[in-house]
N, CA, C and O of each residue as an XYZ file, in Angstrom:
768
protein
N     -49.332   -218.486     58.695
C     -50.593   -218.706     57.346
C     -50.668   -217.467     56.874
O     -50.777   -216.523     57.656
N     -50.620   -217.283     55.511
C     -51.695   -215.772     55.000
C     -53.029   -215.924     55.280
O     -53.570   -216.864     55.862
N     -53.580   -214.805     54.767
C     -55.304   -214.804     55.243
C     -55.670   -214.737     53.156
O     -54.944   -214.457     52.202
N     -57.022   -215.125     53.267
C     -57.338   -215.112     51.841
C     -57.171   -213.706     51.545
O     -57.068   -212.796     52.368
N     -57.152   -213.595     49.888
C     -56.967   -212.315     49.486
C     -58.298   -211.395     49.504
O     -59.067   -211.802     48.633
N     -58.728   -210.486     50.084
C     -60.073   -209.796     50.014
C     -60.334   -209.746     48.669
O     -61.306   -210.465     48.436
N     -59.869   -209.174     47.587
C     -60.148   -209.168     46.166
C     -60.831   -210.228     45.663
O     -61.675   -210.039     44.787
N     -60.554   -211.522     46.161
C     -61.192   -212.510     45.399
C     -62.872   -212.599     46.407
O     -63.768   -213.347     46.018
N     -62.982   -212.005     47.269
C     -64.291   -212.148     47.599
C     -65.234   -210.827     47.351
O     -65.142   -209.844     48.086
N     -66.001   -210.883     46.425
C     -67.018   -210.167     45.725
C     -67.454   -208.866     46.852
O     -67.240   -207.654     46.804
N     -68.194   -209.775     47.908
C     -68.951   -208.777     48.543
C     -67.870   -208.079     49.244
O     -68.028   -206.888     49.513
N     -66.890   -208.629     49.541
C     -65.655   -207.656     50.547
C     -65.406   -206.050     49.677
O     -65.307   -204.899     50.103
N     -65.367   -206.686     48.179
C     -64.692   -205.842     47.263
C     -65.927   -204.310     47.511
O     -65.614   -203.223     47.997
N     -67.072   -204.654     47.085
C     -68.511   -204.043     47.561
C     -68.376   -203.321     48.481
O     -68.493   -202.102     48.362
N     -68.021   -204.076     49.919
C     -68.092   -203.054     51.213
C     -67.268   -202.176     51.305
O     -67.426   -201.141     51.953
N     -66.052   -202.553     50.513
C     -64.423   -201.788     50.765
C     -65.259   -200.441     49.603
O     -65.198   -199.354     50.178
N     -65.849   -200.345     48.430
C     -66.360   -199.583     47.609
C     -67.378   -198.231     48.588
O     -67.237   -197.008     48.584
N     -68.309   -199.054     49.291
C     -68.936   -198.590     50.544
C     -68.503   -198.152     51.723
O     -69.303   -198.104     52.657
N     -67.201   -197.764     51.893
C     -66.268   -197.408     52.905
C     -66.952   -195.864     53.312
O     -67.293   -195.707     54.484
N     -67.097   -195.014     52.573
C     -67.430   -193.367     53.008
C     -68.867   -193.775     53.271
O     -69.050   -193.260     54.374
N     -69.514   -194.121     53.084
C     -70.937   -194.115     53.254
C     -70.652   -194.956     54.636
O     -71.011   -194.344     55.642
N     -70.248   -195.857     54.797
C     -70.164   -196.976     56.038
C     -69.705   -195.921     57.317
O     -70.349   -195.515     58.284
N     -68.323   -195.672     56.883
C     -67.759   -194.299     58.264
C     -69.013   -193.301     58.774
O     -69.405   -193.189     59.936
N     -69.615   -192.498     57.403
C     -70.372   -191.636     57.589
C     -71.689   -192.117     58.631
O     -72.078   -191.599     59.678
N     -72.023   -192.914     58.139
C     -73.011   -193.894     59.357
C     -72.428   -193.985     60.941
O     -72.968   -193.517     61.943
N     -71.324   -194.634     60.865
C     -70.770   -195.293     61.883
C     -70.586   -193.793     62.623
O     -70.760   -193.856     63.840
N     -70.270   -192.472     62.112
C     -69.371   -191.524     62.528
C     -70.781   -190.906     63.294
O     -70.615   -190.401     64.404
N     -72.153   -190.939     62.718
C     -73.303   -190.191     63.652
C     -73.620   -191.178     64.632
O     -74.013   -190.697     65.694
N     -73.560   -192.452     64.575
C     -73.900   -193.160     65.744
C     -73.175   -192.170     67.523
O     -72.080   -191.644     67.723
N     -74.041   -192.271     68.173
C     -73.992   -191.980     69.968
C     -73.002   -192.903     69.743
O     -73.007   -193.735     68.836
N     -71.816   -192.687     70.908
C     -70.944   -193.664     71.611
C     -71.838   -194.654     72.378
O     -71.543   -195.819     72.111
N     -73.056   -194.490     73.438
C     -73.683   -195.192     73.834
C     -75.115   -195.787     73.303
O     -76.055   -196.174     73.996
N     -75.008   -195.747     71.815
C     -75.466   -196.753     71.199
C     -74.885   -197.898     71.101
O     -75.703   -198.796     71.300
N     -73.791   -198.299     70.874
C     -72.945   -199.396     71.054
C     -73.134   -200.237     72.655
O     -72.811   -199.660     73.693
N     -73.600   -201.412     72.653
C     -73.961   -202.272     73.375
C     -72.639   -203.406     74.035
O     -72.226   -204.290     73.285
N     -72.069   -203.271     75.444
C     -71.089   -204.330     75.897
C     -71.465   -205.789     74.865
O     -72.601   -206.036     74.461
N     -70.602   -206.388     74.657
C     -70.712   -207.969     74.171
C     -70.879   -208.751     75.567
O     -70.010   -208.646     76.433
N     -72.025   -209.535     75.752
C     -72.471   -210.070     76.995
C     -71.358   -210.908     77.607
O     -71.198   -210.906     78.828
N     -70.579   -211.629     76.790
C     -69.814   -212.866     77.191
C     -69.002   -212.173     77.761
O     -68.131   -211.903     76.933
N     -68.668   -211.502     79.177
C     -67.727   -210.994     79.675
C     -66.213   -211.673     80.129
O     -65.185   -211.190     80.604
N     -66.544   -212.756     79.813
C     -65.285   -213.655     80.119
C     -64.435   -213.929     79.038
O     -63.397   -214.586     79.112
N     -65.019   -213.279     77.777
C     -64.396   -213.476     76.398
C     -63.703   -212.266     75.860
O     -63.511   -212.090     74.657
N     -63.267   -211.284     76.983
C     -62.082   -209.897     76.550
C     -61.995   -209.767     78.477
O     -62.364   -210.370     79.485
N     -61.162   -208.416     78.006
C     -60.555   -208.148     79.130
C     -61.476   -206.812     79.702
O     -61.577   -206.522     80.894
N     -62.105   -206.088     78.598
C     -62.822   -205.358     79.053
C     -62.864   -203.746     77.854
O     -61.891   -203.101     77.463
N     -64.178   -203.536     77.580
C     -63.972   -202.337     76.533
C     -64.204   -202.839     74.975
O     -63.633   -202.471     73.948
N     -65.416   -203.969     75.208
C     -65.330   -204.231     73.877
C     -67.289   -204.138     73.544
O     -68.174   -204.785     74.104
N     -67.377   -203.371     72.743
C     -68.943   -203.321     72.301
C     -69.203   -203.202     70.860
O     -68.389   -202.834     70.013
N     -70.720   -203.638     70.625
C     -70.886   -203.668     69.542
C     -72.470   -203.049     69.037
O     -73.398   -202.969     69.842
N     -72.599   -202.637     67.592
C     -73.687   -201.984     67.378
C     -74.018   -203.052     65.833
O     -73.473   -203.106     64.730
N     -75.419   -203.945     66.599
C     -75.642   -204.712     65.254
C     -76.628   -204.289     64.514
O     -77.572   -203.637     64.960
N     -76.489   -204.622     63.346
C     -77.383   -204.367     62.344
C     -78.373   -205.516     61.942
O     -79.584   -205.527     61.722
N     -77.231   -206.640     61.929
C     -77.963   -207.799     61.444
C     -77.388   -209.309     62.181
O     -76.192   -209.530     61.996
N     -77.950   -210.057     62.769
C     -77.358   -211.360     63.349
C     -78.150   -212.527     63.197
O     -79.307   -212.500     63.616
N     -77.788   -213.339     62.767
C     -78.185   -214.838     62.311
C     -78.585   -215.217     63.514
O     -79.717   -215.673     63.676
N     -77.468   -215.039     64.800
C     -77.564   -215.658     66.164
C     -77.130   -214.757     67.079
O     -76.585   -213.688     66.802
N     -77.397   -215.234     68.331
C     -76.745   -213.811     69.375
C     -76.791   -214.689     70.646
O     -77.399   -215.758     70.690
N     -76.270   -214.286     71.422
C     -76.415   -214.670     72.908
C     -77.738   -213.753     73.634
O     -77.930   -212.539     73.689
N     -78.566   -214.974     74.173
C     -79.844   -213.982     74.913
C     -79.708   -213.125     75.445
O     -80.565   -212.247     75.346
N     -78.355   -212.894     76.442
C     -78.442   -211.724     76.864
C     -77.860   -210.341     76.132
O     -77.650   -209.336     76.810
N     -77.693   -210.360     75.140
C     -77.696   -209.275     73.929
C     -78.994   -208.707     73.576
O     -79.711   -209.037     72.631
N     -79.228   -207.693     74.575
C     -80.589   -206.889     74.069
C     -80.017   -205.909     73.110
O     -78.991   -205.271     73.344
N     -80.807   -205.802     71.886
C     -80.546   -204.902     70.573
C     -82.220   -204.680     70.172
O     -83.186   -205.391     70.449
N     -82.135   -203.409     69.414
C     -83.218   -203.098     68.891
C     -83.048   -202.824     67.307
O     -83.055   -201.721     66.760
N     -82.880   -204.194     66.653
C     -82.655   -204.658     65.523
C     -82.998   -203.102     64.420
O     -82.194   -202.448     63.756
N     -84.355   -202.934     64.582
C     -85.026   -202.016     63.639
C     -84.337   -200.690     63.928
O     -84.030   -199.863     63.069
N     -84.113   -200.575     65.355
C     -83.853   -198.982     65.656
C     -82.226   -198.842     64.949
O     -81.805   -197.792     64.464
N     -81.595   -199.883     65.000
C     -80.256   -199.758     64.530
C     -80.093   -199.918     63.042
O     -79.116   -199.467     62.443
N     -81.113   -200.597     62.440
C     -81.197   -200.443     61.074
C     -81.899   -198.968     60.397
O     -81.748   -198.541     59.252
N     -82.681   -198.387     61.488
C     -82.716   -197.170     60.504
C     -81.412   -196.225     60.899
O     -80.904   -195.345     60.205
N     -80.985   -196.713     62.344
C     -79.545   -195.279     62.258
C     -78.551   -195.377     61.144
O     -78.039   -194.373     60.650
N     -78.220   -196.893     60.661
C     -77.759   -196.717     59.478
C     -78.491   -197.479     58.023
O     -78.293   -198.517     57.392
N     -79.271   -196.506     57.941
C     -80.274   -196.928     56.515
C     -78.861   -197.262     55.225
O     -79.173   -198.270     54.591
N     -78.260   -197.007     55.013
C     -77.679   -197.796     53.727
C     -77.041   -198.507     53.969
O     -76.448   -198.844     52.945
N     -76.592   -199.262     55.126
C     -75.810   -200.577     55.767
C     -76.842   -201.081     55.732
O     -76.843   -201.904     54.816
N     -77.739   -201.049     56.227
C     -78.901   -202.018     56.218
C     -79.634   -201.944     54.855
O     -80.630   -202.643     55.044
N     -79.677   -201.540     53.755
C     -79.817   -202.073     52.890
C     -79.082   -202.865     51.979
O     -79.483   -203.775     51.253
N     -77.522   -202.213     52.170
C     -77.093   -203.302     51.525
C     -76.721   -204.700     52.194
O     -75.949   -205.494     51.655
N     -77.341   -204.927     53.420
C     -77.371   -205.993     53.769
C     -78.937   -206.513     53.370
O     -78.918   -207.744     53.352
N     -79.821   -206.170     53.156
C     -80.794   -206.436     52.680
C     -80.683   -206.814     51.024
O     -81.355   -207.710     50.513
N     -79.855   -206.093     50.391
C     -79.704   -206.578     49.020
C     -78.768   -207.476     49.018
O     -78.473   -207.727     47.849
N     -78.192   -208.046     49.712
C     -76.901   -209.066     49.871
C     -77.597   -210.205     50.946
O     -77.655   -210.025     52.162
N     -78.056   -211.283     50.310
C     -78.598   -211.911     51.169
C     -77.408   -213.035     51.817
O     -77.560   -213.650     52.873
N     -76.411   -213.114     51.067
C     -75.181   -214.189     51.248
C     -74.617   -213.761     53.317
O     -73.991   -214.429     54.140
N     -75.212   -212.471     53.374
C     -74.766   -211.910     54.596
C     -75.414   -212.754     55.558
O     -76.548   -213.096     55.223
N     -74.892   -213.300     56.960
C     -75.619   -213.638     58.031
C     -75.353   -212.842     59.027
O     -76.190   -213.035     59.909
N     -74.464   -211.901     59.369
C     -73.499   -210.786     60.484
C     -73.104   -209.773     59.489
O     -72.449   -209.795     58.447
N     -73.997   -208.491     60.465
C     -73.108   -207.381     59.903
C     -73.504   -206.232     61.125
O     -74.568   -205.621     61.223
N     -72.315   -206.141     62.013
C     -72.180   -205.770     63.285
C     -70.886   -204.835     63.061
O     -69.915   -205.122     62.362
N     -71.069   -203.716     63.765
C     -69.664   -202.468     64.052
C     -69.277   -203.396     65.616
O     -69.942   -203.677     66.613
N     -68.108   -203.613     65.258
C     -67.125   -204.042     66.563
C     -65.984   -203.257     66.997
O     -64.906   -203.197     66.405
N     -66.348   -202.561     68.252
C     -65.312   -201.729     68.688
C     -64.557   -202.208     69.733
O     -65.155   -202.985     70.477
N     -63.277   -201.934     70.028
C     -62.489   -202.257     71.238
C     -62.112   -200.597     71.571
O     -61.960   -199.779     70.664
N     -62.004   -200.294     72.865
C     -61.368   -199.417     73.500
C     -59.922   -199.492     73.555
O     -59.566   -200.652     73.344
N     -59.116   -198.839     73.722
C     -57.491   -198.923     74.006
C     -57.379   -199.816     75.452
O     -57.861   -199.713     76.580
N     -56.568   -200.642     74.836
C     -56.036   -201.572     76.178
C     -56.929   -202.991     76.260
O     -56.574   -203.904     77.005
N     -58.042   -203.073     75.474
C     -59.420   -204.132     75.462
C     -58.222   -205.122     74.546
O     -57.462   -204.788     73.637
N     -58.460   -206.600     75.301
C     -57.930   -207.872     74.580
C     -59.161   -208.948     74.279
O     -59.606   -209.571     75.243
N     -59.514   -209.092     73.439
C     -60.338   -210.180     73.033
C     -59.424   -211.908     72.921
O     -58.843   -212.641     72.120
N     -59.727   -211.834     73.955
C     -58.747   -213.486     74.226
C     -59.025   -214.414     72.914
O     -59.983   -214.474     72.143
N     -57.567   -215.232     72.999
C     -57.697   -215.954     71.835
C     -59.301   -216.908     71.927
O     -60.087   -216.775     72.866
N     -59.518   -217.811     70.789
C     -60.800   -218.260     70.994
C     -60.924   -218.961     69.201
O     -60.143   -218.815     68.261
N     -62.145   -219.675     69.278
C     -62.297   -220.189     67.858
C     -63.706   -220.024     67.787
O     -64.080   -220.352     68.913
N     -64.505   -219.772     67.255
C     -65.720   -219.821     67.050
C     -66.669   -221.158     66.872
O     -66.333   -222.332     67.023
N     -67.916   -220.640     66.517
C     -68.629   -222.053     66.391
C     -68.315   -222.534     64.849
O     -67.682   -221.685     64.222
N     -68.616   -223.662     64.156
C     -68.712   -223.823     62.881
C     -69.692   -223.580     62.108
O     -70.729   -224.171     62.407
N     -69.723   -222.932     61.241
C     -71.188   -223.395     60.495
C     -70.419   -223.445     58.538
O     -69.621   -222.764     57.895
N     -70.950   -224.208     58.383
C     -70.169   -224.736     57.124
C     -70.756   -223.749     56.264
O     -71.908   -223.316     56.312
N     -69.677   -223.390     55.338
C     -69.902   -222.722     54.008
C     -69.916   -220.998     54.461
O     -70.020   -220.117     53.607
N     -69.806   -220.743     55.791
C     -69.266   -219.401     56.192
C     -68.266   -218.578     56.813
O     -67.752   -218.831     57.903
N     -68.083   -217.886     56.309
C     -66.579   -216.842     56.937
C     -67.125   -215.566     57.289
O     -68.261   -215.112     57.150
N     -65.659   -214.895     57.966
C     -66.083   -213.710     58.318
C     -65.115   -212.377     57.454
O     -64.108   -212.659     56.804
N     -65.525   -211.244     57.566
C     -64.813   -210.399     57.634
C     -64.528   -209.143     58.077
O     -65.520   -208.715     58.667
N     -63.633   -208.348     58.070
C     -63.556   -207.104     59.277
C     -63.376   -205.904     57.981
O     -62.338   -206.123     57.357
N     -63.934   -205.043     57.602
C     -63.525   -203.889     56.941
C     -63.493   -202.649     58.428
O     -64.288   -202.322     59.309
N     -61.936   -202.234     57.983
C     -61.323   -201.448     58.638
C     -62.382   -200.000     58.737
O     -62.387   -199.164     57.834
N     -63.117   -199.898     59.794
C     -63.960   -198.286     59.520
C     -63.141   -197.217     60.266
O     -62.892   -196.189     59.636
N     -62.655   -197.339     61.635
C     -62.263   -196.133     62.020
C     -60.936   -197.022     63.083
O     -61.124   -197.299     64.267
N     -59.929   -197.272     62.479
C     -58.558   -197.705     62.808
C     -57.654   -197.072     62.917
O     -56.892   -197.007     61.952
N     -57.313   -196.249     64.276
C     -56.131   -194.791     64.425
C     -54.987   -195.815     64.680
O     -53.918   -195.225     64.528
N     -54.806   -197.058     64.993
C     -53.355   -197.757     64.615
C     -53.492   -198.566     66.106
O     -54.209   -198.562     67.107
N     -52.345   -199.236     65.570
C     -51.745   -200.160     66.874
C     -53.064   -201.393     67.555
O     -53.152   -201.810     68.710
N     -53.970   -201.728     66.327
C     -54.689   -202.731     66.644
C     -54.510   -204.153     66.155
O     -54.003   -204.231     65.036
N     -54.775   -205.139     66.671
C     -54.147   -206.312     65.942
C     -55.141   -207.203     65.917
O     -56.166   -207.206     66.600
N     -54.810   -207.921     65.140
C     -55.632   -209.490     64.876
C     -54.672   -210.639     64.720
O     -53.890   -210.873     63.798
N     -54.792   -210.971     65.277
C     -53.526   -212.622     65.474
C     -54.690   -213.796     65.102
O     -55.676   -213.959     65.821
N     -54.500   -214.395     64.176
C     -55.100   -215.571     63.409
C     -54.016   -216.705     63.278
O     -53.102   -216.721     62.453
N     -54.384   -218.016     64.615
C     -53.229   -218.761     64.437
C     -51.696   -218.326     64.984
O     -51.497   -217.835     66.095
N     -50.836   -218.554     64.158
C     -49.292   -217.976     64.335
C     -49.181   -216.487     63.266
O     -48.050   -216.104     62.967
N     -50.290   -215.787     62.788
C     -49.861   -214.840     62.303
C     -50.306   -213.296     62.860
O     -51.337   -213.299     63.533
N     -49.832   -212.344     62.714
C     -50.207   -211.136     63.378
C     -50.620   -210.030     62.239
O     -49.857   -209.514     61.422
N     -51.660   -209.861     62.355
C     -52.282   -208.931     60.951
C     -52.885   -207.553     61.601
O     -53.256   -207.368     62.760
N     -52.867   -206.586     60.423
C     -53.141   -205.152     61.335
C     -53.923   -204.562     60.086
O     -53.619   -204.698     58.901
N     -55.265   -203.709     60.755
C     -56.216   -203.281     59.856
C     -55.631   -201.861     59.058
O     -54.813   -201.062     59.515
N     -56.201   -201.822     57.951
C     -55.710   -200.872     57.167
C     -57.205   -200.164     56.891
O     -58.061   -200.880     56.371
N     -57.597   -198.551     57.280
C     -58.850   -197.976     57.159
C     -59.454   -198.022     55.606
O     -58.886   -197.455     54.672
N     -60.595   -198.724     55.479
C     -61.035   -198.514     54.053
C     -60.941   -200.270     53.783
O     -61.872   -200.848     53.223
N     -60.154   -200.740     54.083
C     -59.896   -202.400     53.710
C     -60.619   -203.236     54.589
O     -61.187   -202.890     55.625
N     -60.546   -204.500     54.035
C     -61.284   -205.406     54.158
C     -60.078   -206.565     54.555
O     -58.993   -206.465     53.983
N     -60.341   -207.881     55.747
C     -59.408   -208.676     56.037
C     -60.627   -209.743     55.789
O     -61.787   -209.332     55.822
N     -60.361   -211.006     55.559
C     -61.310   -212.125     55.393
C     -60.015   -213.631     56.130
O     -58.959   -214.169     55.797
N     -60.967   -213.697     57.176
C     -60.524   -214.850     57.781
C     -61.314   -216.105     58.264
O     -62.359   -215.714     58.784
N     -61.223   -217.332     58.288
C     -61.854   -218.001     58.901
C     -61.892   -218.090     60.706
O     -60.931   -218.403     61.409
N     -62.911   -217.819     61.060
C     -63.181   -217.511     62.761
C     -63.057   -218.813     63.089
O     -62.953   -218.834     64.316
N     -63.005   -220.049     62.608
C     -62.876   -221.425     63.680
C     -61.353   -221.726     63.746
O     -60.969   -222.784     64.244
N     -60.439   -220.770     63.227
C     -59.184   -220.905     63.312
C     -58.821   -220.375     64.723
O     -59.640   -219.565     65.156
N     -57.910   -220.619     65.431
C     -57.678   -219.579     67.151
C     -57.445   -218.391     66.407
O     -56.812   -218.448     65.353
N     -57.970   -217.138     66.924
C     -57.326   -215.846     66.774
C     -58.117   -214.877     68.205
O     -59.140   -214.931     68.888
N     -57.376   -214.371     68.129
C     -57.579   -213.128     68.815
C     -57.619   -211.654     68.359
O     -57.801   -211.470     67.156
N     -57.467   -210.550     69.186
C     -57.430   -209.417     69.137
C     -57.259   -208.310     70.090
O     -57.876   -208.427     71.148
N     -56.496   -207.194     69.910
C     -56.021   -206.203     70.714
C     -56.142   -204.778     70.352
O     -55.912   -204.673     69.147
N     -56.349   -203.882     70.775
C     -55.956   -202.540     70.728
C     -55.116   -202.337     71.840
O     -55.393   -202.502     73.028
N     -53.382   -201.721     71.003
C     -52.646   -201.142     72.029
C     -52.579   -199.679     71.697
O     -51.613   -198.995     72.035
N     -53.388   -199.300     71.173
C     -53.546   -197.915     70.672
C     -54.219   -196.744     71.570
O     -54.806   -197.153     72.571
N     -54.214   -195.549     71.384
C     -54.495   -194.445     72.230
C     -56.097   -194.343     72.023
O     -56.610   -193.908     73.054
N     -57.142   -194.638     70.902
C     -58.149   -194.582     70.687
C     -58.778   -196.080     70.573
O     -58.178   -197.146     70.706
N     -60.058   -195.878     70.309
C     -61.128   -197.149     70.018
C     -60.676   -197.435     68.420
O     -60.229   -196.703     67.537
N     -61.030   -198.918     68.495
C     -60.921   -198.960     66.793
C     -62.460   -199.883     66.417
O     -63.066   -200.618     67.197
N     -62.730   -199.639     65.339
C     -63.711   -199.919     65.084
C     -64.136   -200.473     63.898
O     -64.781   -199.697     63.192
N     -63.914   -201.934     63.332
C     -64.223   -202.239     62.221
C     -65.551   -203.053     62.332
O     -66.057   -203.478     63.370
N     -66.158   -203.227     60.656
C     -67.620   -203.690     60.365
C     -67.388   -205.262     60.105
O     -66.784   -205.831     59.196
N     -68.037   -205.731     61.154
C     -67.904   -207.236     60.695
C     -68.898   -207.725     60.289
O     -70.014   -207.414     60.705
N     -68.656   -208.650     59.329
C     -69.485   -209.093     58.303
C     -69.255   -211.183     58.333
O     -68.108   -211.609     58.201
N     -70.048   -211.868     58.451
C     -70.271   -212.979     58.224
C     -70.974   -213.240     57.039
O     -72.016   -212.645     56.763
N     -70.387   -214.229     56.212
C     -71.034   -214.226     54.833
C     -71.214   -215.832     54.119
O     -70.306   -216.647     54.282
N     -72.156   -216.113     53.516
C     -71.814   -217.452     52.797
C     -70.721   -217.303     51.901
O     -70.381   -216.177     51.537
N     -70.181   -218.252     51.539
C     -69.081   -218.518     50.340
C     -69.801   -218.950     48.637
O     -70.936   -219.363     48.399
N     -69.275   -218.821     48.185
C     -69.652   -219.208     46.695
C     -68.818   -220.262     46.717
O     -68.267   -220.602     47.764
N     -68.631   -220.906     45.550
C     -68.141   -222.378     45.108
C     -66.549   -221.592     44.859
O     -65.582   -222.197     45.323
N     -66.368   -220.635     44.338
C     -65.239   -219.927     43.757
C     -64.325   -218.997     45.105
O     -63.190   -218.529     45.013
N     -65.080   -218.956     46.077
C     -64.615   -218.441     47.548
C     -63.771   -219.602     48.088
O     -62.574   -219.696     48.362
N     -64.900   -220.533     48.152
C     -64.736   -221.702     48.997
C     -62.961   -221.903     48.306
O     -62.038   -221.903     49.120
N     -62.717   -222.031     47.095
C     -61.788   -222.633     46.775
C     -60.371   -221.384     46.949
O     -59.182   -221.681     47.054
N     -60.849   -220.251     46.939
C     -59.715   -219.202     47.620
C     -59.378   -219.598     48.794
O     -58.196   -219.391     49.071
N     -60.141   -220.204     49.749
C     -59.938   -220.207     50.838
C     -59.142   -221.380     51.166
O     -58.170   -221.471     51.916
N     -59.879   -222.474     50.294
C     -58.548   -223.851     50.264
C     -57.289   -223.504     49.937
O     -56.354   -224.064     50.511
N     -57.081   -222.615     49.053
C     -56.013   -222.385     48.414
C     -54.912   -222.108     49.336
O     -53.817   -222.670     49.329
N     -55.390   -220.996     50.293
C     -54.559   -220.463     51.366
C     -54.421   -221.494     52.476
O     -53.294   -221.918     52.735
N     -55.339   -221.873     53.061
C     -55.673   -223.037     54.099
C     -56.149   -224.156     53.764
O     -57.323   -224.422     54.021
N     -55.305   -225.060     53.103
C     -56.193   -226.459     52.883
C     -56.295   -227.182     53.903
O     -55.286   -227.550     54.505
N     -57.404   -227.487     54.249
C     -58.277   -228.183     55.132
C     -58.665   -229.469     54.508
O     -58.975   -229.569     53.320
N     -58.631   -230.651     55.527
C     -59.350   -231.918     55.048
C     -60.704   -231.727     55.107
O     -61.301   -232.209     54.144
N     -61.532   -231.060     56.109
C     -62.894   -230.743     56.121
C     -63.240   -229.267     56.448
O     -62.944   -228.790     57.544
N     -63.859   -228.563     55.501
C     -63.553   -227.279     55.638
C     -64.767   -226.996     56.934
O     -65.805   -227.634     57.116
N     -64.266   -225.894     57.683
C     -64.956   -225.529     59.011
C     -65.109   -224.270     59.052
O     -65.024   -223.658     60.117
N     -65.388   -223.608     57.760
C     -65.941   -222.124     57.952
C     -67.187   -221.679     58.973
O     -67.965   -222.505     59.451
N     -67.240   -220.575     59.172
C     -68.117   -220.651     60.788
C     -68.502   -218.890     60.657
O     -68.199   -218.000     59.862
N     -69.225   -218.968     61.745
C     -69.979   -217.393     62.360
C     -69.592   -217.288     63.651
O     -68.736   -217.881     64.307
N     -70.600   -216.175     63.982
C     -70.354   -215.508     65.214
C     -69.575   -215.652     66.455
O     -69.597   -216.806     66.884
N     -69.087   -215.054     66.957
C     -68.312   -214.825     68.109
C     -68.186   -213.471     68.558
O     -67.843   -213.033     69.656
N     -68.542   -212.869     67.463
C     -68.260   -211.292     67.165
C     -67.248   -210.714     67.556
O     -67.269   -209.897     68.476
N     -66.194   -211.056     66.906
C     -64.695   -210.276     67.279
C     -64.349   -209.050     66.101
O     -63.321   -208.379     66.192
C-alpha cells in the first residue's frame, strides 16, 4: 500500500522547509535530554523521545515541556504557529532497536508524519505490508492506526521529528485516495 504523498500536506512541506533549523536544534541537544519511551513492552531497547508538544502521553512519561520548548525555540514557535499540530517530538531509536508492530489509538481526523532529521541509513518503517526508508530532510505521512513497526539496522541512532496533525478536507481526500476505508480511522500517539 503506498503512503500518502507528503507534498499534498502543506504542514509537512513547511516542516521540510524548516529542516535545517530543526536539525540545528536537534544537534544542540545533549543525548541525556531524551527520555526513554515508558511503555517498555513496545520495543526491544533504545527508544527515547524529546517531546516539545504532546496532546496526551502516558502518566509515567516525565517531561519538562517548558524546558524542552526553550531548548528548541524555533520548533516550539513552529508548533505554536500551527494549531493543527497535536504532537511534536523527536523520536530516536538506537542501533538494533525494534519498535514492535502495533496500531495507535484512533483519533478522528489526525494523521502522523515523520520528518527525517538524522537518518544515517538502514532504518526502516513498515506500514502494513510495505517497507519504507527515510530520506534526510524529507517527510513521510502515514495513518498510525494501520499496523506499523520501526527498526534500526544501522550503526548509528535514527532520529525523526514525529508530528501528529489534524487533517484538512483536502488532506483527508489524499489519505482516502491512497487507502480508501469505509470509516476513516486517522489517529494519534503511540510515538514511534
